[in-house]
Short mmCIF file of C-alpha atoms in Angstrom, two decimals:
data_model
loop_
_atom_site.label_atom_id
_atom_site.label_comp_id
_atom_site.label_asym_id
_atom_site.label_seq_id
_atom_site.Cartn_x
_atom_site.Cartn_y
_atom_site.Cartn_z
CA MET A 1 -14.82 48.64 -8.18
CA ASP A 2 -14.37 50.69 -4.67
CA LYS A 3 -11.59 52.23 -3.18
CA LYS A 4 -10.83 49.54 -1.02
CA GLU A 5 -11.18 46.95 -3.42
CA ILE A 6 -8.60 48.81 -5.85
CA LYS A 7 -5.89 48.92 -2.89
CA LYS A 8 -6.74 45.23 -2.37
CA GLN A 9 -5.82 44.42 -5.67
CA GLU A 10 -2.73 46.35 -5.68
CA ILE A 11 -1.33 44.40 -2.55
CA ILE A 12 -2.12 41.33 -4.31
CA ARG A 13 -0.52 42.43 -7.54
CA ASN A 14 2.54 43.65 -5.88
CA SER A 15 2.95 40.63 -3.64
CA PHE A 16 1.36 37.33 -5.32
CA HIS A 17 4.71 36.14 -6.90
CA LEU A 18 5.82 35.13 -3.51
CA MET A 19 3.31 32.78 -2.71
CA HIS A 20 4.08 31.70 -6.37
CA LEU A 21 7.55 31.18 -5.43
CA HIS A 22 7.60 29.80 -1.88
CA GLY A 23 4.10 28.19 -1.75
CA TYR A 24 1.54 28.92 1.06
CA ASN A 25 3.41 27.76 4.17
CA GLY A 26 6.63 29.42 2.76
CA THR A 27 5.00 32.92 2.63
CA SER A 28 4.15 34.85 5.74
CA VAL A 29 1.90 37.55 6.10
CA LYS A 30 4.68 39.87 6.92
CA ASP A 31 6.35 38.92 3.49
CA ILE A 32 3.09 39.64 1.64
CA THR A 33 3.08 43.46 3.51
CA ASP A 34 6.65 43.89 2.92
CA ALA A 35 6.28 43.21 -0.70
CA ALA A 36 3.31 45.50 -1.19
CA SER A 37 5.00 48.35 1.16
CA ILE A 38 1.96 48.51 3.58
CA PRO A 39 2.33 48.11 7.39
CA LYS A 40 1.71 44.66 8.68
CA GLY A 41 -1.30 45.67 10.82
CA SER A 42 -3.18 46.85 7.75
CA PHE A 43 -3.14 43.62 6.29
CA TYR A 44 -6.23 42.87 8.23
CA ASN A 45 -8.15 45.91 6.78
CA TYR A 46 -8.36 44.04 3.50
CA PHE A 47 -8.04 40.55 4.30
CA ALA A 48 -9.36 38.19 7.20
CA ASN A 49 -6.36 36.47 7.35
CA LYS A 50 -3.63 34.66 5.02
CA GLU A 51 -6.22 32.19 3.97
CA ASP A 52 -8.73 34.64 2.58
CA TYR A 53 -5.67 36.34 1.07
CA ALA A 54 -4.63 33.11 -0.93
CA LYS A 55 -8.25 32.82 -1.80
CA GLU A 56 -8.50 36.42 -3.43
CA ALA A 57 -5.35 35.86 -5.01
CA ILE A 58 -6.57 32.71 -6.91
CA TYR A 59 -9.39 34.98 -8.20
CA TYR A 60 -6.96 37.59 -9.03
CA PHE A 61 -4.73 35.23 -11.05
CA TYR A 62 -7.41 33.94 -13.19
CA HIS A 63 -8.40 37.26 -14.03
CA GLN A 64 -4.76 38.97 -14.90
CA GLU A 65 -4.37 36.34 -17.24
CA ASP A 66 -4.45 37.87 -20.72
CA TYR A 67 -4.34 34.67 -22.29
CA ILE A 68 -7.91 33.79 -21.44
CA ASN A 69 -8.90 36.13 -24.17
CA ILE A 70 -7.49 33.35 -26.58
CA PHE A 71 -10.64 31.65 -26.17
CA ASP A 72 -12.85 34.31 -27.65
CA ASP A 73 -10.85 35.13 -30.49
CA LYS A 74 -12.70 34.85 -33.43
CA ASN A 75 -9.94 35.06 -35.59
CA LEU A 76 -8.75 31.56 -34.85
CA LYS A 77 -10.82 28.52 -35.48
CA PRO A 78 -12.45 27.23 -32.03
CA LEU A 79 -9.84 23.99 -31.82
CA ASN A 80 -7.02 26.33 -32.67
CA ARG A 81 -7.73 28.77 -29.77
CA ILE A 82 -7.22 25.91 -27.54
CA VAL A 83 -3.83 24.89 -28.75
CA ALA A 84 -2.82 28.58 -29.02
CA PHE A 85 -3.62 29.22 -25.11
CA TYR A 86 -1.26 26.32 -24.28
CA GLU A 87 1.57 27.13 -26.63
CA LYS A 88 1.41 30.79 -24.98
CA LYS A 89 1.69 29.31 -21.54
CA ALA A 90 4.42 27.04 -22.85
CA ILE A 91 6.44 30.19 -23.93
CA GLU A 92 5.62 31.75 -20.59
CA PHE A 93 7.02 29.01 -18.63
CA GLU A 94 10.11 28.69 -20.73
CA THR A 95 10.66 32.40 -20.23
CA GLU A 96 10.65 31.68 -16.33
CA GLY A 97 13.22 28.87 -16.60
CA PHE A 98 10.56 26.18 -16.29
CA LYS A 99 10.19 27.00 -12.57
CA CYS A 100 7.18 27.77 -10.20
CA GLY A 101 4.68 25.69 -12.09
CA CYS A 102 0.98 27.16 -12.05
CA PHE A 103 0.10 29.42 -9.36
CA VAL A 104 -3.54 27.76 -8.51
CA GLY A 105 -1.94 24.25 -9.26
CA ASN A 106 0.56 24.60 -6.61
CA LEU A 107 -1.88 26.11 -4.07
CA THR A 108 -4.32 22.91 -4.64
CA GLN A 109 -1.27 20.36 -4.26
CA GLU A 110 0.00 22.09 -0.89
CA MET A 111 -3.48 23.28 0.62
CA GLY A 112 -6.54 21.46 -1.14
CA ASP A 113 -6.61 18.76 1.57
CA VAL A 114 -5.94 21.31 4.40
CA SER A 115 -8.45 24.47 3.73
CA GLU A 116 -11.96 24.16 2.05
CA LEU A 117 -11.84 27.94 1.37
CA ILE A 118 -8.43 27.18 -0.79
CA ALA A 119 -10.16 24.31 -2.45
CA LYS A 120 -13.05 25.93 -3.35
CA ALA A 121 -11.61 28.66 -4.88
CA THR A 122 -9.01 26.60 -6.97
CA GLU A 123 -12.09 24.45 -8.06
CA ASP A 124 -13.84 27.66 -9.39
CA PHE A 125 -10.51 28.31 -11.33
CA TYR A 126 -10.64 24.84 -13.23
CA LEU A 127 -14.03 25.20 -13.78
CA GLU A 128 -14.32 28.45 -15.72
CA LEU A 129 -11.43 27.33 -17.65
CA THR A 130 -13.13 24.05 -18.37
CA LYS A 131 -15.84 26.21 -19.38
CA LYS A 132 -14.13 28.32 -21.86
CA ILE A 133 -12.52 25.00 -23.35
CA SER A 134 -15.96 23.21 -23.63
CA SER A 135 -17.36 26.22 -25.33
CA CYS A 136 -14.41 25.96 -27.93
CA LEU A 137 -15.36 22.09 -28.40
CA GLU A 138 -19.20 22.90 -28.66
CA GLU A 139 -18.35 25.43 -31.30
CA ALA A 140 -15.82 23.18 -33.48
CA ASP A 141 -18.84 20.26 -33.37
CA GLN A 142 -21.47 22.45 -34.10
CA SER A 143 -19.46 23.60 -37.56
CA GLY A 144 -18.39 19.94 -38.01
CA ASP A 145 -14.92 20.82 -37.63
CA PHE A 146 -14.35 18.25 -34.55
CA ASN A 147 -15.97 14.62 -34.17
CA PRO A 148 -15.72 14.18 -30.31
CA ARG A 149 -15.30 10.53 -29.52
CA LEU A 150 -15.47 11.48 -26.02
CA ASP A 151 -18.20 13.72 -24.12
CA ILE A 152 -16.94 17.34 -24.34
CA GLU A 153 -17.17 18.08 -20.74
CA VAL A 154 -14.64 14.78 -20.11
CA LEU A 155 -12.49 16.01 -22.38
CA ALA A 156 -12.66 19.83 -21.50
CA ASN A 157 -11.93 18.61 -17.99
CA PHE A 158 -9.06 16.19 -18.81
CA ILE A 159 -7.20 19.00 -20.77
CA VAL A 160 -7.32 21.10 -17.83
CA ASN A 161 -6.40 18.47 -15.34
CA SER A 162 -3.63 16.74 -17.57
CA TRP A 163 -1.76 20.33 -17.82
CA GLN A 164 -1.54 20.41 -14.28
CA GLY A 165 0.29 17.02 -14.21
CA ILE A 166 2.64 18.28 -17.28
CA LEU A 167 3.49 21.36 -14.86
CA VAL A 168 4.49 18.97 -11.99
CA ARG A 169 6.84 16.83 -14.38
CA MET A 170 8.25 20.03 -15.77
CA LYS A 171 9.64 20.40 -12.21
CA SER A 172 11.67 17.24 -12.52
CA GLN A 173 12.57 17.36 -16.01
CA LYS A 174 13.05 21.41 -16.31
CA ASP A 175 12.93 21.42 -20.20
CA ARG A 176 10.30 22.12 -22.88
CA LYS A 177 9.73 18.49 -24.01
CA VAL A 178 7.63 17.99 -21.33
CA LEU A 179 5.26 21.00 -22.48
CA ASP A 180 6.17 20.17 -26.28
CA ASP A 181 4.58 16.67 -26.03
CA PHE A 182 1.72 17.87 -24.24
CA ILE A 183 0.85 20.14 -27.22
CA LYS A 184 1.55 17.19 -29.36
CA VAL A 185 -0.71 15.12 -27.76
CA LEU A 186 -3.36 18.00 -27.97
CA ASN A 187 -2.95 18.38 -31.50
CA GLN A 188 -3.64 14.73 -32.16
CA ILE A 189 -6.55 14.56 -29.73
CA LEU A 190 -7.95 17.84 -31.24
CA LEU A 191 -6.94 18.65 -34.63
CA LYS A 192 -5.98 15.31 -36.27
CA MET B 1 20.54 -6.15 1.71
CA ASP B 2 22.84 -5.63 5.02
CA LYS B 3 21.38 -5.12 8.44
CA LYS B 4 21.95 -1.10 7.94
CA GLU B 5 19.79 -1.00 4.76
CA ILE B 6 17.20 -3.21 6.14
CA LYS B 7 16.96 -0.55 9.39
CA LYS B 8 16.73 2.20 6.92
CA GLN B 9 13.84 0.66 4.83
CA GLU B 10 12.02 -0.15 8.32
CA ILE B 11 12.57 3.80 9.26
CA ILE B 12 11.07 4.82 6.15
CA ARG B 13 8.41 2.40 6.27
CA ASN B 14 7.32 3.70 9.59
CA SER B 15 7.52 7.30 8.96
CA PHE B 16 6.67 8.16 5.34
CA HIS B 17 3.16 8.58 5.71
CA LEU B 18 3.86 12.02 7.27
CA MET B 19 5.66 13.45 4.78
CA HIS B 20 3.00 12.03 2.51
CA LEU B 21 0.50 13.60 4.69
CA HIS B 22 2.20 16.79 5.64
CA GLY B 23 4.32 17.66 2.94
CA TYR B 24 8.37 18.25 3.07
CA ASN B 25 8.24 21.57 4.85
CA GLY B 26 5.74 20.14 7.36
CA THR B 27 7.67 17.20 8.57
CA SER B 28 10.70 17.57 10.82
CA VAL B 29 13.62 15.00 11.64
CA LYS B 30 12.11 14.83 15.03
CA ASP B 31 8.50 13.47 13.51
CA ILE B 32 10.41 11.17 11.61
CA THR B 33 12.18 9.48 14.20
CA ASP B 34 9.16 9.85 16.86
CA ALA B 35 7.31 7.60 14.08
CA ALA B 36 10.23 5.34 13.61
CA SER B 37 10.81 4.97 17.40
CA ILE B 38 14.40 5.67 16.98
CA PRO B 39 16.34 8.56 19.16
CA LYS B 40 16.74 11.69 16.92
CA GLY B 41 20.35 11.84 16.84
CA SER B 42 20.67 8.19 15.20
CA PHE B 43 18.55 9.48 12.14
CA TYR B 44 22.22 10.65 11.08
CA ASN B 45 23.50 7.25 11.29
CA TYR B 46 21.09 6.20 8.29
CA PHE B 47 20.67 9.32 6.47
CA ALA B 48 22.82 12.42 5.65
CA ASN B 49 19.65 14.97 6.29
CA LYS B 50 16.09 15.21 5.73
CA GLU B 51 16.73 15.70 1.85
CA ASP B 52 18.58 12.26 1.82
CA TYR B 53 15.82 10.90 3.53
CA ALA B 54 13.01 12.33 1.22
CA LYS B 55 15.02 10.69 -1.76
CA GLU B 56 15.31 7.64 -0.28
CA ALA B 57 11.77 7.39 0.56
CA ILE B 58 10.96 8.34 -3.06
CA TYR B 59 12.81 4.92 -3.93
CA TYR B 60 10.97 3.08 -1.54
CA PHE B 61 8.02 4.28 -2.40
CA TYR B 62 8.34 3.10 -5.87
CA HIS B 63 9.40 -0.17 -4.89
CA GLN B 64 6.63 -1.01 -1.95
CA GLU B 65 3.73 -0.41 -5.00
CA ASP B 66 2.38 -3.88 -5.31
CA TYR B 67 0.39 -2.43 -8.36
CA ILE B 68 3.77 -2.32 -10.26
CA ASN B 69 3.49 -5.92 -10.87
CA ILE B 70 0.36 -5.55 -12.97
CA PHE B 71 2.47 -4.43 -15.94
CA ASP B 72 4.10 -7.81 -16.03
CA ASP B 73 1.01 -9.67 -15.63
CA LYS B 74 0.61 -12.04 -18.59
CA ASN B 75 -2.84 -12.86 -17.77
CA LEU B 76 -4.08 -9.53 -18.88
CA LYS B 77 -3.64 -7.97 -22.40
CA PRO B 78 -0.69 -5.36 -22.18
CA LEU B 79 -3.10 -2.26 -22.85
CA ASN B 80 -5.47 -3.70 -20.27
CA ARG B 81 -2.54 -3.86 -17.81
CA ILE B 82 -2.30 -0.05 -18.12
CA VAL B 83 -5.76 0.54 -17.43
CA ALA B 84 -5.76 -2.07 -14.49
CA PHE B 85 -3.21 -0.25 -12.94
CA TYR B 86 -4.70 3.03 -12.95
CA GLU B 87 -8.14 1.37 -11.61
CA LYS B 88 -6.50 -0.30 -8.70
CA LYS B 89 -4.85 3.39 -7.81
CA ALA B 90 -8.37 4.75 -8.16
CA ILE B 91 -9.85 2.33 -5.72
CA GLU B 92 -6.90 3.18 -3.31
CA PHE B 93 -7.50 6.89 -3.50
CA GLU B 94 -11.14 6.64 -2.97
CA THR B 95 -10.40 4.38 0.06
CA GLU B 96 -7.90 7.32 1.39
CA GLY B 97 -10.95 9.67 0.92
CA PHE B 98 -9.56 11.31 -1.95
CA LYS B 99 -6.58 12.75 0.32
CA CYS B 100 -2.99 13.17 0.09
CA GLY B 101 -2.36 12.51 -3.52
CA CYS B 102 0.72 10.93 -4.83
CA PHE B 103 3.73 11.02 -2.77
CA VAL B 104 6.23 11.40 -5.35
CA GLY B 105 3.83 14.16 -7.09
CA ASN B 106 3.55 16.02 -4.03
CA LEU B 107 7.38 15.82 -3.46
CA THR B 108 7.99 17.32 -7.19
CA GLN B 109 5.58 19.82 -6.76
CA GLU B 110 6.82 21.51 -3.50
CA MET B 111 10.93 20.48 -3.84
CA GLY B 112 11.07 19.90 -7.47
CA ASP B 113 12.56 23.71 -8.06
CA VAL B 114 14.34 23.53 -4.46
CA SER B 115 16.32 20.32 -4.42
CA GLU B 116 18.32 19.02 -7.28
CA LEU B 117 18.36 15.84 -5.25
CA ILE B 118 14.62 15.27 -4.52
CA ALA B 119 13.82 16.53 -8.30
CA LYS B 120 16.26 13.48 -9.55
CA ALA B 121 14.65 10.96 -7.45
CA THR B 122 10.98 12.14 -8.48
CA GLU B 123 12.27 11.96 -12.00
CA ASP B 124 14.03 8.51 -11.75
CA PHE B 125 10.43 7.25 -10.53
CA TYR B 126 8.44 8.85 -13.79
CA LEU B 127 11.01 7.35 -15.99
CA GLU B 128 10.80 3.91 -14.38
CA LEU B 129 6.91 4.14 -14.80
CA THR B 130 6.97 5.54 -18.12
CA LYS B 131 9.36 2.44 -19.10
CA LYS B 132 6.62 -0.18 -17.67
CA ILE B 133 4.03 1.67 -19.93
CA SER B 134 6.11 1.91 -22.70
CA SER B 135 6.76 -1.91 -22.56
CA CYS B 136 3.14 -2.52 -22.81
CA LEU B 137 2.36 -0.17 -25.34
CA GLU B 138 5.11 -1.83 -27.80
CA GLU B 139 3.89 -5.27 -26.83
CA ALA B 140 0.38 -4.29 -27.92
CA ASP B 141 2.39 -2.45 -31.07
CA GLN B 142 3.84 -5.82 -31.95
CA SER B 143 0.74 -8.09 -31.37
CA GLY B 144 -1.49 -6.10 -33.52
CA ASP B 145 -3.68 -5.00 -30.54
CA PHE B 146 -2.67 -1.30 -30.65
CA ASN B 147 -2.50 1.31 -33.54
CA PRO B 148 -0.61 3.95 -31.72
CA ARG B 149 -1.00 7.49 -33.93
CA LEU B 150 1.32 9.19 -31.53
CA ASP B 151 5.07 8.42 -30.55
CA ILE B 152 4.85 5.50 -27.82
CA GLU B 153 7.10 7.33 -25.29
CA VAL B 154 5.21 10.52 -25.94
CA LEU B 155 2.02 8.58 -25.36
CA ALA B 156 3.52 6.83 -22.06
CA ASN B 157 4.96 9.88 -20.69
CA PHE B 158 1.78 11.76 -21.30
CA ILE B 159 -0.25 9.09 -19.36
CA VAL B 160 2.43 9.19 -16.52
CA ASN B 161 2.14 13.05 -16.50
CA SER B 162 -1.50 13.34 -17.04
CA TRP B 163 -2.39 11.46 -14.19
CA GLN B 164 -0.39 13.68 -11.70
CA GLY B 165 -2.53 16.48 -13.16
CA ILE B 166 -5.77 14.36 -12.25
CA LEU B 167 -4.34 13.91 -8.38
CA VAL B 168 -4.08 17.71 -8.29
CA ARG B 169 -7.50 18.25 -9.13
CA MET B 170 -8.73 15.39 -7.02
CA LYS B 171 -7.87 17.45 -4.17
CA SER B 172 -10.02 20.32 -4.84
CA GLN B 173 -12.98 18.23 -6.37
CA LYS B 174 -12.63 15.31 -3.93
CA ASP B 175 -14.77 12.79 -5.58
CA ARG B 176 -14.16 9.47 -7.92
CA LYS B 177 -15.27 11.47 -10.99
CA VAL B 178 -12.07 12.98 -11.74
CA LEU B 179 -10.31 9.73 -11.32
CA ASP B 180 -13.20 7.82 -13.75
CA ASP B 181 -13.02 10.64 -16.31
CA PHE B 182 -9.16 9.92 -16.58
CA ILE B 183 -9.88 6.35 -17.18
CA LYS B 184 -12.69 6.79 -19.57
CA VAL B 185 -10.41 8.92 -21.70
CA LEU B 186 -7.50 6.22 -21.26
CA ASN B 187 -9.85 3.58 -22.13
CA GLN B 188 -10.72 5.77 -25.30
CA ILE B 189 -6.86 6.21 -26.32
CA LEU B 190 -5.92 2.68 -25.75
CA LEU B 191 -8.89 0.28 -26.25
CA LYS B 192 -11.08 1.99 -28.69
#
């Protein structure tokens, strides 16, 4: 990674929580540069505009997710890796007081109809996550641990998508029940 | 319904598509009164403020949904009513070019963490819909058409919530596949 790329990542790391909390329209370039402690003008050395920043932040968000490694954890059976991923996410949301929701989900909801660039970046995120889950489902299928009654890709997409709906509901329900119930259904679909 | 209430409903009917399209923060009181062809000042004869308007629009949205009647349609078996509801919604979203998403889901996502009033109104919507679906599941269970492997309330909530996630994904995917896949999974869970 070159110096400019490192600085870009640093700006995103120090500021993307703002867009997570206040949304795309609720966050100005000035808010971002203040949070990253850089002059407003220098923003454009790194990003074409706010839309480009949001796109880059989506890719950054995906790669800073430690949990992604769970899907490759050979100490866990493949189906248990999927459940473990969502269990870790549920704990994270509880720690945050069931606020904010998913950075990517929020941006899809707010900007998916408006910005092709952002829609494309969020879609890339869903596809990458779906691929990870599909791989686990296939591994389980091959080892005889899983007898899928549905096409694996359909099921993987359904898991990824339905979780986003759980996080929408979390904002009106504001407790762990909605997250726990998702994990119950997931266990039922995958492990029973 | 008294005259004031009728006028209130008329204002909402003529304007709530704006908030559906542009979101809460993207819609001003002026936008609303222009769409409803009333003077800006008279808005406050009907609503305490924009937040109160959004709350009322959520209740209005639920009750103008013709599809809700499907859950009481005795010509269909109870589990088929649930599938039929989502099939009708899928056709509606296709007609709209997979845009906008769910009026209530969007408001939950945008305002659920910010406005208790709006969070409460959206939660009431989810609870009412969940109750309709639970009733169908119970009816099917009692008539022996359904052998639920999960608590009925958990399952009904899961259906309502996961649909909201499907609509988030629709905004990045922009085709029927995400809706069709949901209906496939629903069929598998309920009817197979």
